[in-house]
mmCIF file of C-alpha atoms in Angstrom:
data_model
loop_
_atom_site.group_PDB
_atom_site.id
_atom_site.type_symbol
_atom_site.label_atom_id
_atom_site.label_comp_id
_atom_site.label_asym_id
_atom_site.label_seq_id
_atom_site.Cartn_x
_atom_site.Cartn_y
_atom_site.Cartn_z
ATOM 1 C CA MET A 1 5.768 11.189 0.815
ATOM 2 C CA LEU A 2 2.135 12.502 0.969
ATOM 3 C CA LYS A 3 -0.356 12.067 -1.917
ATOM 4 C CA SER A 4 -0.254 15.765 -2.379
ATOM 5 C CA GLU A 5 3.436 15.808 -2.735
ATOM 6 C CA LEU A 6 3.262 12.950 -5.285
ATOM 7 C CA ILE A 7 0.718 15.034 -7.287
ATOM 8 C CA ALA A 8 2.959 18.084 -6.977
ATOM 9 C CA LYS A 9 5.955 16.084 -8.272
ATOM 10 C CA LEU A 10 3.889 14.671 -11.162
ATOM 11 C CA ALA A 11 2.893 18.154 -12.083
ATOM 12 C CA VAL A 12 6.528 19.267 -12.384
ATOM 13 C CA GLU A 13 7.587 16.225 -14.338
ATOM 14 C CA TYR A 14 4.420 16.415 -16.656
ATOM 15 C CA SER A 15 3.903 20.050 -16.961
ATOM 16 C CA HIS A 16 1.751 19.577 -20.112
ATOM 17 C CA LEU A 17 -0.904 18.010 -17.949
ATOM 18 C CA ARG A 18 -3.150 19.958 -15.613
ATOM 19 C CA GLN A 19 -2.766 19.338 -11.791
ATOM 20 C CA GLU A 20 -6.419 18.505 -11.464
ATOM 21 C CA ASP A 21 -6.084 15.767 -14.038
ATOM 22 C CA LEU A 22 -3.070 14.335 -12.280
ATOM 23 C CA GLU A 23 -4.866 14.488 -9.100
ATOM 24 C CA ARG A 24 -7.738 12.504 -10.633
ATOM 25 C CA VAL A 25 -5.485 9.861 -12.048
ATOM 26 C CA VAL A 26 -3.764 9.315 -8.675
ATOM 27 C CA ASN A 27 -7.231 9.149 -6.994
ATOM 28 C CA VAL A 28 -8.421 6.638 -9.493
ATOM 29 C CA ILE A 29 -5.344 4.385 -9.049
ATOM 30 C CA LEU A 30 -5.595 4.501 -5.303
ATOM 31 C CA ASP A 31 -9.395 3.831 -5.290
ATOM 32 C CA GLU A 32 -8.990 0.849 -7.642
ATOM 33 C CA ILE A 33 -6.253 -0.682 -5.439
ATOM 34 C CA GLY A 34 -8.578 -0.188 -2.435
ATOM 35 C CA SER A 35 -11.608 -1.617 -4.265
ATOM 36 C CA ALA A 36 -9.658 -4.724 -5.413
ATOM 37 C CA LEU A 37 -8.483 -5.349 -1.915
ATOM 38 C CA ALA A 38 -11.917 -4.868 -0.610
ATOM 39 C CA ARG A 39 -13.062 -7.616 -2.975
ATOM 40 C CA GLY A 40 -10.231 -9.914 -1.677
ATOM 41 C CA ASP A 41 -8.225 -9.598 -4.999
ATOM 42 C CA ARG A 42 -4.505 -9.247 -5.227
ATOM 43 C CA VAL A 43 -2.961 -6.169 -6.848
ATOM 44 C CA GLU A 44 0.551 -6.626 -8.382
ATOM 45 C CA LEU A 45 2.593 -3.750 -9.625
ATOM 46 C CA ARG A 46 5.673 -5.356 -11.339
ATOM 47 C CA GLY A 47 8.946 -3.960 -10.026
ATOM 48 C CA PHE A 48 7.142 -2.209 -7.179
ATOM 49 C CA GLY A 49 5.397 -4.792 -5.171
ATOM 50 C CA ALA A 50 2.099 -6.617 -4.371
ATOM 51 C CA PHE A 51 -0.862 -5.762 -2.259
ATOM 52 C CA SER A 52 -3.129 -8.531 -0.875
ATOM 53 C CA VAL A 53 -5.415 -9.189 2.087
ATOM 54 C CA ARG A 54 -4.579 -11.417 4.918
ATOM 55 C CA GLN A 55 -6.894 -13.001 7.552
ATOM 56 C CA ARG A 56 -6.169 -12.522 11.209
ATOM 57 C CA ASP A 57 -7.772 -15.121 13.485
ATOM 58 C CA ALA A 58 -9.921 -14.191 16.508
ATOM 59 C CA ARG A 59 -7.784 -14.015 19.658
ATOM 60 C CA LYS A 60 -7.670 -12.914 23.291
ATOM 61 C CA GLY A 61 -6.182 -9.647 23.909
ATOM 62 C CA ARG A 62 -5.428 -7.570 26.868
ATOM 63 C CA ASN A 63 -6.564 -3.985 27.700
ATOM 64 C CA PRO A 64 -3.244 -2.300 28.404
ATOM 65 C CA ARG A 65 -4.777 0.301 30.822
ATOM 66 C CA THR A 66 -6.725 -2.156 33.014
ATOM 67 C CA GLY A 67 -5.133 -5.521 32.216
ATOM 68 C CA GLU A 68 -8.490 -6.898 31.610
ATOM 69 C CA SER A 69 -8.845 -9.840 28.932
ATOM 70 C CA VAL A 70 -10.751 -8.854 25.922
ATOM 71 C CA ASP A 71 -11.869 -10.754 22.776
ATOM 72 C CA VAL A 72 -10.457 -9.469 19.535
ATOM 73 C CA PRO A 73 -12.659 -10.675 16.575
ATOM 74 C CA ALA A 74 -11.182 -12.127 13.446
ATOM 75 C CA LYS A 75 -10.463 -9.484 10.706
ATOM 76 C CA SER A 76 -8.959 -8.949 7.301
ATOM 77 C CA VAL A 77 -5.926 -6.733 6.993
ATOM 78 C CA PRO A 78 -4.082 -5.306 3.962
ATOM 79 C CA PHE A 79 -0.511 -6.589 3.441
ATOM 80 C CA PHE A 80 2.136 -5.222 1.077
ATOM 81 C CA LYS A 81 5.282 -7.254 -0.184
ATOM 82 C CA ALA A 82 7.824 -5.319 -1.791
ATOM 83 C CA GLY A 83 8.940 -6.388 -5.246
ATOM 84 C CA LYS A 84 12.665 -7.395 -6.021
ATOM 85 C CA GLU A 85 13.533 -4.182 -7.802
ATOM 86 C CA LEU A 86 12.109 -2.060 -4.842
ATOM 87 C CA ARG A 87 13.951 -4.077 -2.295
ATOM 88 C CA ALA A 88 17.179 -3.744 -4.274
ATOM 89 C CA ARG A 89 16.545 0.171 -4.669
ATOM 90 C CA VAL A 90 16.073 0.630 -0.979
ATOM 91 C CA ASN A 91 19.160 -1.441 -0.226
ATOM 92 C CA GLY A 92 21.608 0.468 -2.472
ATOM 93 C CA GLY A 93 21.245 -1.788 -5.533
ATOM 94 C CA VAL A 94 21.586 -5.074 -3.745
ATOM 95 C CA ASP A 95 18.500 -7.397 -3.110
ATOM 96 C CA PRO A 96 18.949 -8.622 0.278
ATOM 97 C CA GLU A 97 16.763 -11.836 -0.462
ATOM 98 C CA ALA A 98 18.972 -12.764 -3.396
ATOM 99 C CA ARG A 99 21.016 -15.858 -2.782
#
């Protein structure tokens, strides 16, 4: 689903709100998630999942075209872990991690 599709779906479901307002709300939510991750904070949306930042160590990589060894610097990468309810919904109502 694209952001524009999400906004269109919200506009149909909440027809009393203007599409411009819904677009602004979606943009604010996504911007705040991005800002929190940039600060190194964790964002948890109960029932959906959690966004966090993980560190990747520096390593030796290989240029696939030439085979030459290259240094890949350490970096931070965004990470998403699906919540229990989302995992269950994706798997037909059964949480595959439940024991």
